[in-house]
PDB file of N, CA, C and O and ligand atoms in Angstrom:
ATOM      1  N   UNK A 192       0.829  -0.996  -0.242  1.00 81.00           N
ATOM      2  CA  UNK A 192      -0.364  -0.075  -0.104  1.00 81.00           C
ATOM      3  C   UNK A 192       0.949   1.318   0.021  1.00 81.00           C
ATOM      4  O   UNK A 192       2.006   1.211   0.767  1.00 81.00           O
ATOM      5  N   UNK A 193       0.403   2.488  -0.801  1.00 91.00           N
ATOM      6  CA  UNK A 193       1.228   3.603  -0.726  1.00 91.00           C
ATOM      7  C   UNK A 193       1.079   4.271   0.590  1.00 91.00           C
ATOM      8  O   UNK A 193      -0.078   4.627   1.097  1.00 91.00           O
ATOM      9  N   UNK A 194       2.038   4.730   0.777  1.00 94.00           N
ATOM     10  CA  UNK A 194       2.023   5.794   2.190  1.00 94.00           C
ATOM     11  C   UNK A 194       1.734   7.132   1.853  1.00 94.00           C
ATOM     12  O   UNK A 194       1.246   7.752   2.944  1.00 94.00           O
ATOM     13  N   UNK A 195       2.236   7.374   0.896  1.00 96.00           N
ATOM     14  CA  UNK A 195       1.998   8.774   0.477  1.00 96.00           C
ATOM     15  C   UNK A 195       1.389   9.193  -0.906  1.00 96.00           C
ATOM     16  O   UNK A 195       1.531   8.596  -2.023  1.00 96.00           O
ATOM     17  N   UNK A 196       0.342   9.714  -1.077  1.00 96.00           N
ATOM     18  CA  UNK A 196      -0.633  10.030  -1.985  1.00 96.00           C
ATOM     19  C   UNK A 196      -0.876  11.244  -2.266  1.00 96.00           C
ATOM     20  O   UNK A 196      -1.209  12.271  -1.432  1.00 96.00           O
ATOM     21  N   UNK A 197      -0.639  11.632  -3.702  1.00 98.00           N
ATOM     22  CA  UNK A 197      -0.756  12.926  -4.011  1.00 98.00           C
ATOM     23  C   UNK A 197      -2.064  13.258  -4.796  1.00 98.00           C
ATOM     24  O   UNK A 197      -2.284  12.463  -5.709  1.00 98.00           O
ATOM     25  N   UNK A 198      -2.636  14.128  -4.780  1.00 98.00           N
ATOM     26  CA  UNK A 198      -4.002  14.866  -5.479  1.00 98.00           C
ATOM     27  C   UNK A 198      -2.934  15.544  -6.849  1.00 98.00           C
ATOM     28  O   UNK A 198      -2.844  16.706  -6.756  1.00 98.00           O
ATOM     29  N   UNK A 199      -2.454  14.808  -7.446  1.00 96.00           N
ATOM     30  CA  UNK A 199      -1.620  15.236  -8.535  1.00 96.00           C
ATOM     31  C   UNK A 199      -2.263  16.677  -9.211  1.00 96.00           C
ATOM     32  O   UNK A 199      -1.444  17.638  -9.535  1.00 96.00           O
ATOM     33  N   UNK A 200      -3.388  16.840  -9.360  1.00 97.00           N
ATOM     34  CA  UNK A 200      -4.007  17.579 -10.303  1.00 97.00           C
ATOM     35  C   UNK A 200      -4.054  18.987  -9.539  1.00 97.00           C
ATOM     36  O   UNK A 200      -4.392  20.314  -9.950  1.00 97.00           O
ATOM     37  N   UNK A 201      -3.989  18.827  -8.233  1.00 97.00           N
ATOM     38  CA  UNK A 201      -3.786  20.061  -7.458  1.00 97.00           C
ATOM     39  C   UNK A 201      -2.325  20.704  -7.177  1.00 97.00           C
ATOM     40  O   UNK A 201      -2.129  21.908  -6.515  1.00 97.00           O
ATOM     41  N   UNK A 202      -1.435  19.944  -7.465  1.00 98.00           N
ATOM     42  CA  UNK A 202      -0.149  20.395  -7.051  1.00 98.00           C
ATOM     43  C   UNK A 202       0.385  21.499  -8.011  1.00 98.00           C
ATOM     44  O   UNK A 202       0.121  21.556  -9.468  1.00 98.00           O
ATOM     45  N   UNK A 203       0.952  22.425  -7.603  1.00 98.00           N
ATOM     46  CA  UNK A 203       1.795  23.430  -8.568  1.00 98.00           C
ATOM     47  C   UNK A 203       3.062  23.391  -8.496  1.00 98.00           C
ATOM     48  O   UNK A 203       3.655  24.416  -8.836  1.00 98.00           O
ATOM     49  N   UNK A 204       3.888  22.466  -8.085  1.00 98.00           N
ATOM     50  CA  UNK A 204       5.484  22.158  -8.213  1.00 98.00           C
ATOM     51  C   UNK A 204       5.852  23.146  -7.530  1.00 98.00           C
ATOM     52  O   UNK A 204       7.080  23.525  -7.698  1.00 98.00           O
ATOM     53  N   UNK A 205       5.479  23.658  -6.582  1.00 98.00           N
ATOM     54  CA  UNK A 205       6.357  24.555  -5.492  1.00 98.00           C
ATOM     55  C   UNK A 205       7.576  23.923  -5.003  1.00 98.00           C
ATOM     56  O   UNK A 205       8.363  24.920  -4.434  1.00 98.00           O
ATOM     57  N   UNK A 206       7.488  22.619  -4.623  1.00 98.00           N
ATOM     58  CA  UNK A 206       8.707  22.079  -4.061  1.00 98.00           C
ATOM     59  C   UNK A 206       8.826  22.222  -2.499  1.00 98.00           C
ATOM     60  O   UNK A 206       9.999  21.828  -1.824  1.00 98.00           O
ATOM     61  N   UNK A 207       8.151  22.607  -1.849  1.00 98.00           N
ATOM     62  CA  UNK A 207       7.960  22.946  -0.760  1.00 98.00           C
ATOM     63  C   UNK A 207       8.004  21.287   0.349  1.00 98.00           C
ATOM     64  O   UNK A 207       8.784  21.092   1.259  1.00 98.00           O
ATOM     65  N   UNK A 208       7.059  20.602  -0.354  1.00 98.00           N
ATOM     66  CA  UNK A 208       7.225  19.358   0.249  1.00 98.00           C
ATOM     67  C   UNK A 208       8.786  18.639  -0.178  1.00 98.00           C
ATOM     68  O   UNK A 208       9.213  17.502   0.592  1.00 98.00           O
ATOM     69  N   UNK A 209       9.397  18.927  -1.315  1.00 98.00           N
ATOM     70  CA  UNK A 209      10.540  18.294  -1.628  1.00 98.00           C
ATOM     71  C   UNK A 209      11.641  18.672  -0.724  1.00 98.00           C
ATOM     72  O   UNK A 209      12.259  17.724  -0.065  1.00 98.00           O
ATOM     73  N   UNK A 210      11.547  19.829  -0.244  1.00 98.00           N
ATOM     74  CA  UNK A 210      12.569  20.707   0.697  1.00 98.00           C
ATOM     75  C   UNK A 210      12.204  19.844   2.033  1.00 98.00           C
ATOM     76  O   UNK A 210      13.409  19.805   2.985  1.00 98.00           O
ATOM     77  N   UNK A 211      11.026  19.392   2.565  1.00 98.00           N
ATOM     78  CA  UNK A 211      10.779  19.320   4.022  1.00 98.00           C
ATOM     79  C   UNK A 211      10.811  18.031   4.118  1.00 98.00           C
ATOM     80  O   UNK A 211      11.144  17.367   5.556  1.00 98.00           O
ATOM     81  N   UNK A 212      10.939  16.580   2.852  1.00 98.00           N
ATOM     82  CA  UNK A 212      11.253  15.295   3.217  1.00 98.00           C
ATOM     83  C   UNK A 212      12.416  14.978   3.585  1.00 98.00           C
ATOM     84  O   UNK A 212      13.259  14.992   3.074  1.00 98.00           O
ATOM     85  N   UNK A 213      12.476  14.164   5.022  1.00 98.00           N
ATOM     86  CA  UNK A 213      13.792  14.150   5.498  1.00 98.00           C
ATOM     87  C   UNK A 213      14.154  12.903   5.121  1.00 98.00           C
ATOM     88  O   UNK A 213      15.695  12.726   5.106  1.00 98.00           O
ATOM     89  N   UNK A 214      13.427  11.980   4.312  1.00 98.00           N
ATOM     90  CA  UNK A 214      14.057  10.807   3.699  1.00 98.00           C
ATOM     91  C   UNK A 214      14.461  11.254   2.044  1.00 98.00           C
ATOM     92  O   UNK A 214      15.090  10.374   1.464  1.00 98.00           O
ATOM     93  N   UNK A 215      14.301  12.354   1.625  1.00 98.00           N
ATOM     94  CA  UNK A 215      14.907  12.866   0.576  1.00 98.00           C
ATOM     95  C   UNK A 215      13.929  11.804  -0.540  1.00 98.00           C
ATOM     96  O   UNK A 215      14.891  11.520  -1.515  1.00 98.00           O
ATOM     97  N   UNK A 216      12.628  11.652  -0.667  1.00 98.00           N
ATOM     98  CA  UNK A 216      12.004  10.783  -1.443  1.00 98.00           C
ATOM     99  C   UNK A 216      10.992  11.587  -2.087  1.00 98.00           C
ATOM    100  O   UNK A 216      10.533  10.712  -3.344  1.00 98.00           O
ATOM    101  N   UNK A 217      10.763  12.590  -2.139  1.00 98.00           N
ATOM    102  CA  UNK A 217       9.633  13.190  -2.804  1.00 98.00           C
ATOM    103  C   UNK A 217      10.509  14.170  -4.351  1.00 98.00           C
ATOM    104  O   UNK A 217      11.374  14.791  -4.076  1.00 98.00           O
ATOM    105  N   UNK A 218      10.117  14.052  -5.054  1.00 98.00           N
ATOM    106  CA  UNK A 218      10.571  14.989  -6.477  1.00 98.00           C
ATOM    107  C   UNK A 218       9.568  15.020  -7.170  1.00 98.00           C
ATOM    108  O   UNK A 218       8.458  14.663  -7.174  1.00 98.00           O
ATOM    109  N   UNK A 219       9.928  15.976  -8.118  1.00 98.00           N
ATOM    110  CA  UNK A 219       9.146  16.425  -9.058  1.00 98.00           C
ATOM    111  C   UNK A 219       8.859  15.596 -10.567  1.00 98.00           C
ATOM    112  O   UNK A 219       9.896  15.003 -11.089  1.00 98.00           O
ATOM    113  N   UNK A 220       7.487  15.284 -11.214  1.00 98.00           N
ATOM    114  CA  UNK A 220       7.509  14.272 -12.008  1.00 98.00           C
ATOM    115  C   UNK A 220       8.111  15.106 -13.354  1.00 98.00           C
ATOM    116  O   UNK A 220       8.048  16.103 -13.378  1.00 98.00           O
ATOM    117  N   UNK A 221       8.330  14.091 -14.203  1.00 97.00           N
ATOM    118  CA  UNK A 221       9.037  14.691 -15.577  1.00 97.00           C
ATOM    119  C   UNK A 221       7.542  15.280 -16.327  1.00 97.00           C
ATOM    120  O   UNK A 221       7.591  16.352 -17.162  1.00 97.00           O
ATOM    121  N   UNK A 222       6.448  14.761 -16.157  1.00 97.00           N
ATOM    122  CA  UNK A 222       4.983  14.749 -16.810  1.00 97.00           C
ATOM    123  C   UNK A 222       4.862  16.222 -16.210  1.00 97.00           C
ATOM    124  O   UNK A 222       4.977  16.491 -15.062  1.00 97.00           O
ATOM    125  N   UNK A 223       3.455  16.568 -17.027  1.00 98.00           N
ATOM    126  CA  UNK A 223       3.134  17.734 -16.437  1.00 98.00           C
ATOM    127  C   UNK A 223       1.329  17.499 -16.084  1.00 98.00           C
ATOM    128  O   UNK A 223       0.946  16.480 -16.791  1.00 98.00           O
ATOM    129  N   UNK A 224       0.727  18.050 -14.962  1.00 97.00           N
ATOM    130  CA  UNK A 224      -0.361  18.096 -14.638  1.00 97.00           C
ATOM    131  C   UNK A 224      -1.183  18.592 -15.479  1.00 97.00           C
ATOM    132  O   UNK A 224      -0.824  19.848 -16.554  1.00 97.00           O
ATOM    133  N   UNK A 225      -2.920  18.583 -15.380  1.00 96.00           N
ATOM    134  CA  UNK A 225      -3.641  19.322 -15.932  1.00 96.00           C
ATOM    135  C   UNK A 225      -3.376  21.037 -16.167  1.00 96.00           C
ATOM    136  O   UNK A 225      -3.692  21.711 -17.087  1.00 96.00           O
ATOM    137  N   UNK A 226      -2.617  21.420 -15.137  1.00 97.00           N
ATOM    138  CA  UNK A 226      -2.491  23.133 -14.664  1.00 97.00           C
ATOM    139  C   UNK A 226      -1.173  23.211 -15.381  1.00 97.00           C
ATOM    140  O   UNK A 226      -0.961  24.672 -15.322  1.00 97.00           O
ATOM    141  N   UNK A 227      -0.479  22.637 -15.845  1.00 98.00           N
ATOM    142  CA  UNK A 227       0.871  22.824 -16.773  1.00 98.00           C
ATOM    143  C   UNK A 227       1.921  22.718 -15.657  1.00 98.00           C
ATOM    144  O   UNK A 227       3.119  23.152 -15.960  1.00 98.00           O
ATOM    145  N   UNK A 228       1.810  22.040 -14.382  1.00 98.00           N
ATOM    146  CA  UNK A 228       2.902  22.189 -13.704  1.00 98.00           C
ATOM    147  C   UNK A 228       3.477  20.718 -13.403  1.00 98.00           C
ATOM    148  O   UNK A 228       2.744  19.764 -13.598  1.00 98.00           O
ATOM    149  N   UNK A 229       4.528  20.647 -12.766  1.00 98.00           N
ATOM    150  CA  UNK A 229       5.384  19.351 -12.671  1.00 98.00           C
ATOM    151  C   UNK A 229       4.928  18.709 -11.307  1.00 98.00           C
ATOM    152  O   UNK A 229       5.393  19.635 -10.346  1.00 98.00           O
ATOM    153  N   UNK A 230       4.195  17.848 -11.474  1.00 98.00           N
ATOM    154  CA  UNK A 230       3.619  17.508  -9.852  1.00 98.00           C
ATOM    155  C   UNK A 230       4.775  16.701  -8.980  1.00 98.00           C
ATOM    156  O   UNK A 230       5.536  15.952  -9.342  1.00 98.00           O
ATOM    157  N   UNK A 231       4.373  16.716  -7.731  1.00 98.00           N
ATOM    158  CA  UNK A 231       5.508  16.155  -6.667  1.00 98.00           C
ATOM    159  C   UNK A 231       4.980  14.921  -6.724  1.00 98.00           C
ATOM    160  O   UNK A 231       3.838  14.377  -7.004  1.00 98.00           O
ATOM    161  N   UNK A 232       5.849  13.887  -6.378  1.00 98.00           N
ATOM    162  CA  UNK A 232       5.545  12.266  -6.551  1.00 98.00           C
ATOM    163  C   UNK A 232       6.717  11.601  -5.755  1.00 98.00           C
ATOM    164  O   UNK A 232       7.736  12.205  -5.415  1.00 98.00           O
ATOM    165  N   UNK A 233       6.066  10.458  -5.203  1.00 97.00           N
ATOM    166  CA  UNK A 233       7.060   9.527  -4.299  1.00 97.00           C
ATOM    167  C   UNK A 233       6.996   7.972  -5.328  1.00 97.00           C
ATOM    168  O   UNK A 233       5.722   7.669  -5.469  1.00 97.00           O
ATOM    169  N   UNK A 234       8.104   7.631  -6.028  1.00 96.00           N
ATOM    170  CA  UNK A 234       8.205   6.606  -6.573  1.00 96.00           C
ATOM    171  C   UNK A 234       7.593   5.555  -6.358  1.00 96.00           C
ATOM    172  O   UNK A 234       7.856   5.637  -4.816  1.00 96.00           O
ATOM    173  N   UNK A 235       7.225   4.457  -6.743  1.00 94.00           N
ATOM    174  CA  UNK A 235       6.618   3.271  -5.859  1.00 94.00           C
ATOM    175  C   UNK A 235       7.513   2.527  -5.219  1.00 94.00           C
ATOM    176  O   UNK A 235       7.341   1.865  -4.052  1.00 94.00           O
ATOM    177  N   UNK A 236       9.076   2.674  -5.734  1.00 95.00           N
ATOM    178  CA  UNK A 236       9.751   1.774  -5.384  1.00 95.00           C
ATOM    179  C   UNK A 236      10.627   2.688  -3.785  1.00 95.00           C
ATOM    180  O   UNK A 236      11.086   1.961  -2.988  1.00 95.00           O
ATOM    181  N   UNK A 237      10.148   3.768  -3.557  1.00 96.00           N
ATOM    182  CA  UNK A 237      10.486   4.601  -2.400  1.00 96.00           C
ATOM    183  C   UNK A 237       9.523   4.449  -1.409  1.00 96.00           C
ATOM    184  O   UNK A 237       9.903   5.436  -0.411  1.00 96.00           O
ATOM    185  N   UNK A 238       8.386   4.033  -1.432  1.00 95.00           N
ATOM    186  CA  UNK A 238       7.141   4.197  -0.988  1.00 95.00           C
ATOM    187  C   UNK A 238       7.467   3.487   0.730  1.00 95.00           C
ATOM    188  O   UNK A 238       7.214   4.159   1.533  1.00 95.00           O
ATOM    189  N   UNK A 239       8.290   2.432   0.580  1.00 93.00           N
ATOM    190  CA  UNK A 239       8.735   1.710   1.668  1.00 93.00           C
ATOM    191  C   UNK A 239       9.498   2.697   2.578  1.00 93.00           C
ATOM    192  O   UNK A 239       9.628   2.278   3.789  1.00 93.00           O
ATOM    193  N   UNK A 240      10.354   3.617   2.105  1.00 96.00           N
ATOM    194  CA  UNK A 240      11.049   4.124   2.643  1.00 96.00           C
ATOM    195  C   UNK A 240      10.630   5.286   3.545  1.00 96.00           C
ATOM    196  O   UNK A 240      11.150   6.255   4.625  1.00 96.00           O
ATOM    197  N   UNK A 241       9.373   5.871   3.035  1.00 97.00           N
ATOM    198  CA  UNK A 241       8.386   6.703   3.941  1.00 97.00           C
ATOM    199  C   UNK A 241       8.348   6.424   5.187  1.00 97.00           C
ATOM    200  O   UNK A 241       7.795   5.571   5.408  1.00 97.00           O
ATOM    201  N   UNK A 242       8.821   7.353   6.440  1.00 96.00           N
ATOM    202  CA  UNK A 242       8.578   6.985   7.793  1.00 96.00           C
ATOM    203  C   UNK A 242       7.071   7.145   8.318  1.00 96.00           C
ATOM    204  O   UNK A 242       6.755   7.786   9.499  1.00 96.00           O
ATOM    205  N   UNK A 243       6.326   8.091   7.513  1.00 96.00           N
ATOM    206  CA  UNK A 243       4.932   8.749   7.703  1.00 96.00           C
ATOM    207  C   UNK A 243       4.983   9.653   8.745  1.00 96.00           C
ATOM    208  O   UNK A 243       4.145   9.824   9.555  1.00 96.00           O
ATOM    209  N   UNK A 244       6.339  10.411   8.612  1.00 97.00           N
ATOM    210  CA  UNK A 244       6.220  11.522   9.507  1.00 97.00           C
ATOM    211  C   UNK A 244       4.866  12.893   9.458  1.00 97.00           C
ATOM    212  O   UNK A 244       4.999  13.487  10.204  1.00 97.00           O
ATOM    213  N   UNK A 245       4.888  12.829   7.787  1.00 97.00           N
ATOM    214  CA  UNK A 245       3.445  13.855   7.778  1.00 97.00           C
ATOM    215  C   UNK A 245       4.182  15.171   7.526  1.00 97.00           C
ATOM    216  O   UNK A 245       3.236  16.000   7.336  1.00 97.00           O
ATOM    217  N   UNK A 246       5.576  15.337   7.489  1.00 98.00           N
ATOM    218  CA  UNK A 246       6.073  16.732   7.109  1.00 98.00           C
ATOM    219  C   UNK A 246       5.461  17.320   5.850  1.00 98.00           C
ATOM    220  O   UNK A 246       5.418  18.595   5.769  1.00 98.00           O
ATOM    221  N   UNK A 247       5.710  16.433   4.913  1.00 98.00           N
ATOM    222  CA  UNK A 247       5.472  16.857   3.452  1.00 98.00           C
ATOM    223  C   UNK A 247       3.830  17.309   3.277  1.00 98.00           C
ATOM    224  O   UNK A 247       3.543  18.251   2.994  1.00 98.00           O
ATOM    225  N   UNK A 248       3.173  16.552   3.978  1.00 98.00           N
ATOM    226  CA  UNK A 248       1.665  17.002   4.202  1.00 98.00           C
ATOM    227  C   UNK A 248       1.374  18.367   4.992  1.00 98.00           C
ATOM    228  O   UNK A 248       0.430  19.345   4.639  1.00 98.00           O
ATOM    229  N   UNK A 249       2.095  18.173   6.055  1.00 98.00           N
ATOM    230  CA  UNK A 249       2.146  19.674   6.778  1.00 98.00           C
ATOM    231  C   UNK A 249       2.715  20.891   6.009  1.00 98.00           C
ATOM    232  O   UNK A 249       1.885  21.980   5.965  1.00 98.00           O
ATOM    233  N   UNK A 250       3.484  20.708   5.103  1.00 98.00           N
ATOM    234  CA  UNK A 250       4.093  21.933   4.500  1.00 98.00           C
ATOM    235  C   UNK A 250       3.107  22.241   3.384  1.00 98.00           C
ATOM    236  O   UNK A 250       3.333  23.625   2.879  1.00 98.00           O
ATOM    237  N   UNK A 251       2.572  21.601   2.766  1.00 98.00           N
ATOM    238  CA  UNK A 251       1.797  21.765   1.176  1.00 98.00           C
ATOM    239  C   UNK A 251       0.726  22.500   1.690  1.00 98.00           C
ATOM    240  O   UNK A 251      -0.238  22.179   2.198  1.00 98.00           O
ATOM    241  N   UNK A 252       0.735  23.724   0.912  1.00 97.00           N
ATOM    242  CA  UNK A 252      -0.110  24.875   1.070  1.00 97.00           C
ATOM    243  C   UNK A 252      -1.388  24.791   0.328  1.00 97.00           C
ATOM    244  O   UNK A 252      -2.652  25.252   0.515  1.00 97.00           O
ATOM    245  N   UNK A 253      -1.220  23.264  -0.570  1.00 97.00           N
ATOM    246  CA  UNK A 253      -2.655  23.366  -1.282  1.00 97.00           C
ATOM    247  C   UNK A 253      -3.432  21.756  -1.117  1.00 97.00           C
ATOM    248  O   UNK A 253      -3.878  21.362  -1.593  1.00 97.00           O
ATOM    249  N   UNK A 254      -3.093  21.327   0.212  1.00 97.00           N
ATOM    250  CA  UNK A 254      -3.703  20.004   0.513  1.00 97.00           C
ATOM    251  C   UNK A 254      -3.626  19.058  -0.482  1.00 97.00           C
ATOM    252  O   UNK A 254      -4.615  18.153  -0.986  1.00 97.00           O
ATOM    253  N   UNK A 255      -2.478  18.765  -1.011  1.00 98.00           N
ATOM    254  CA  UNK A 255      -2.348  17.772  -1.935  1.00 98.00           C
ATOM    255  C   UNK A 255      -1.962  16.200  -1.691  1.00 98.00           C
ATOM    256  O   UNK A 255      -2.367  15.453  -2.079  1.00 98.00           O
ATOM    257  N   UNK A 256      -1.360  16.280  -0.511  1.00 98.00           N
ATOM    258  CA  UNK A 256      -0.601  14.999   0.121  1.00 98.00           C
ATOM    259  C   UNK A 256      -1.718  14.533   1.317  1.00 98.00           C
ATOM    260  O   UNK A 256      -1.652  15.198   2.255  1.00 98.00           O
ATOM    261  N   UNK A 257      -1.650  13.125   1.245  1.00 97.00           N
ATOM    262  CA  UNK A 257      -2.207  12.402   2.217  1.00 97.00           C
ATOM    263  C   UNK A 257      -1.067  11.132   2.589  1.00 97.00           C
ATOM    264  O   UNK A 257      -0.880  10.774   1.662  1.00 97.00           O
ATOM    265  N   UNK A 258      -1.056  11.214   3.856  1.00 97.00           N
ATOM    266  CA  UNK A 258      -0.031  10.495   4.378  1.00 97.00           C
ATOM    267  C   UNK A 258      -0.778   9.331   5.128  1.00 97.00           C
ATOM    268  O   UNK A 258      -1.538   9.378   6.082  1.00 97.00           O
ATOM    269  N   UNK A 259      -0.622   7.892   5.032  1.00 95.00           N
ATOM    270  CA  UNK A 259      -1.263   6.670   5.740  1.00 95.00           C
ATOM    271  C   UNK A 259       0.123   6.395   6.680  1.00 95.00           C
ATOM    272  O   UNK A 259       1.203   6.163   6.544  1.00 95.00           O
ATOM    273  N   UNK A 260      -0.287   5.820   7.791  1.00 92.00           N
ATOM    274  CA  UNK A 260       0.719   4.872   8.452  1.00 92.00           C
ATOM    275  C   UNK A 260       0.029   3.310   8.492  1.00 92.00           C
ATOM    276  O   UNK A 260      -0.891   3.486   8.465  1.00 92.00           O
ATOM    277  N   UNK A 261       0.939   2.666   8.709  1.00 86.00           N
ATOM    278  CA  UNK A 261       0.696   1.089   8.246  1.00 86.00           C
ATOM    279  C   UNK A 261      -0.094   0.812   9.753  1.00 86.00           C
ATOM    280  O   UNK A 261       0.214   1.432  10.882  1.00 86.00           O
ATOM    281  N   UNK A 262      -1.093  -0.263   9.789  1.00 83.00           N
ATOM    282  CA  UNK A 262      -1.541  -0.366  10.959  1.00 83.00           C
ATOM    283  C   UNK A 262      -1.222  -1.240  11.347  1.00 83.00           C
ATOM    284  O   UNK A 262      -0.357  -2.210  11.358  1.00 83.00           O
ATOM    285  N   UNK A 263      -0.748  -0.847  13.029  1.00 77.00           N
ATOM    286  CA  UNK A 263      -0.184  -1.841  13.853  1.00 77.00           C
ATOM    287  C   UNK A 263      -0.889  -3.282  13.866  1.00 77.00           C
ATOM    288  O   UNK A 263      -2.040  -3.442  14.065  1.00 77.00           O
ATOM    289  N   UNK A 264       0.082  -4.254  13.712  1.00 75.00           N
ATOM    290  CA  UNK A 264      -0.431  -5.554  13.795  1.00 75.00           C
ATOM    291  C   UNK A 264       0.127  -6.419  15.191  1.00 75.00           C
ATOM    292  O   UNK A 264       1.410  -6.063  15.562  1.00 75.00           O
ATOM    293  N   UNK A 265      -0.558  -6.405  15.933  1.00 79.00           N
ATOM    294  CA  UNK A 265      -0.709  -7.180  17.201  1.00 79.00           C
ATOM    295  C   UNK A 265       0.056  -8.667  16.923  1.00 79.00           C
ATOM    296  O   UNK A 265      -0.848  -9.313  16.453  1.00 79.00           O
ATOM    297  N   UNK A 266       1.233  -8.895  17.428  1.00 77.00           N
ATOM    298  CA  UNK A 266       1.848 -10.414  17.126  1.00 77.00           C
ATOM    299  C   UNK A 266       1.895 -11.455  18.249  1.00 77.00           C
ATOM    300  O   UNK A 266       1.894 -12.582  18.001  1.00 77.00           O
ATOM    301  N   UNK A 267       1.542 -10.984  19.337  1.00 72.00           N
ATOM    302  CA  UNK A 267       1.496 -11.469  20.494  1.00 72.00           C
ATOM    303  C   UNK A 267       0.669 -11.354  21.718  1.00 72.00           C
ATOM    304  O   UNK A 267       0.203 -10.090  21.555  1.00 72.00           O
TER     305      UNK A 267
HETATM  306  S1  SF4 B 398       5.882  11.783   5.100  1.00 53.61           S
HETATM  307 FE1  SF4 B 398       7.722  12.312   5.820  1.00 53.61          FE
HETATM  308  S2  SF4 B 398       9.437  10.331   5.134  1.00 53.61           S
HETATM  309 FE2  SF4 B 398       7.311  10.272   4.108  1.00 53.61          FE
HETATM  310  S3  SF4 B 398       6.979  11.388   1.845  1.00 53.61           S
HETATM  311 FE3  SF4 B 398       6.285  12.981   3.591  1.00 53.61          FE
HETATM  312  S4  SF4 B 398       7.955  13.834   4.441  1.00 53.61           S
HETATM  313 FE4  SF4 B 398       8.760  12.060   3.477  1.00 53.61          FE
HETATM  314  S1  SF4 B 399       3.805  21.452  -1.495  1.00 53.61           S
HETATM  315 FE1  SF4 B 399       2.171  20.725  -1.999  1.00 53.61          FE
HETATM  316  S2  SF4 B 399       1.869  21.794  -4.094  1.00 53.61           S
HETATM  317 FE2  SF4 B 399       3.918  22.466  -3.499  1.00 53.61          FE
HETATM  318  S3  SF4 B 399       5.077  20.532  -4.848  1.00 53.61           S
HETATM  319 FE3  SF4 B 399       4.593  19.711  -2.830  1.00 53.61          FE
HETATM  320  S4  SF4 B 399       2.635  18.554  -3.398  1.00 53.61           S
HETATM  321 FE4  SF4 B 399       3.025  19.980  -4.635  1.00 53.61          FE
END
């Protein structure tokens, strides 16, 4: 499951989330969104590196980002 989901069509490519991520896993996509901006993204292979710290979502002025935390599973 993805930990970080972007509402790509709302992103204006300001890179505040890119700067905020301590794991350095957010970058702008090569493609353009419907408004002509390069949208922020986390590659599928980098999703597991996300610690769900939520800093990116807090920094985004346009409410583009939703961060999920893995459910705790009781093992004993
Ligand atoms: S939740 Fe934290 S680690 Fe995950 S992408 Fe956002 S800033 Fe980076
Ligand atoms: S902070 Fe928000 S608007 Fe700016 S690049 Fe990141 S997701 Fe896009």
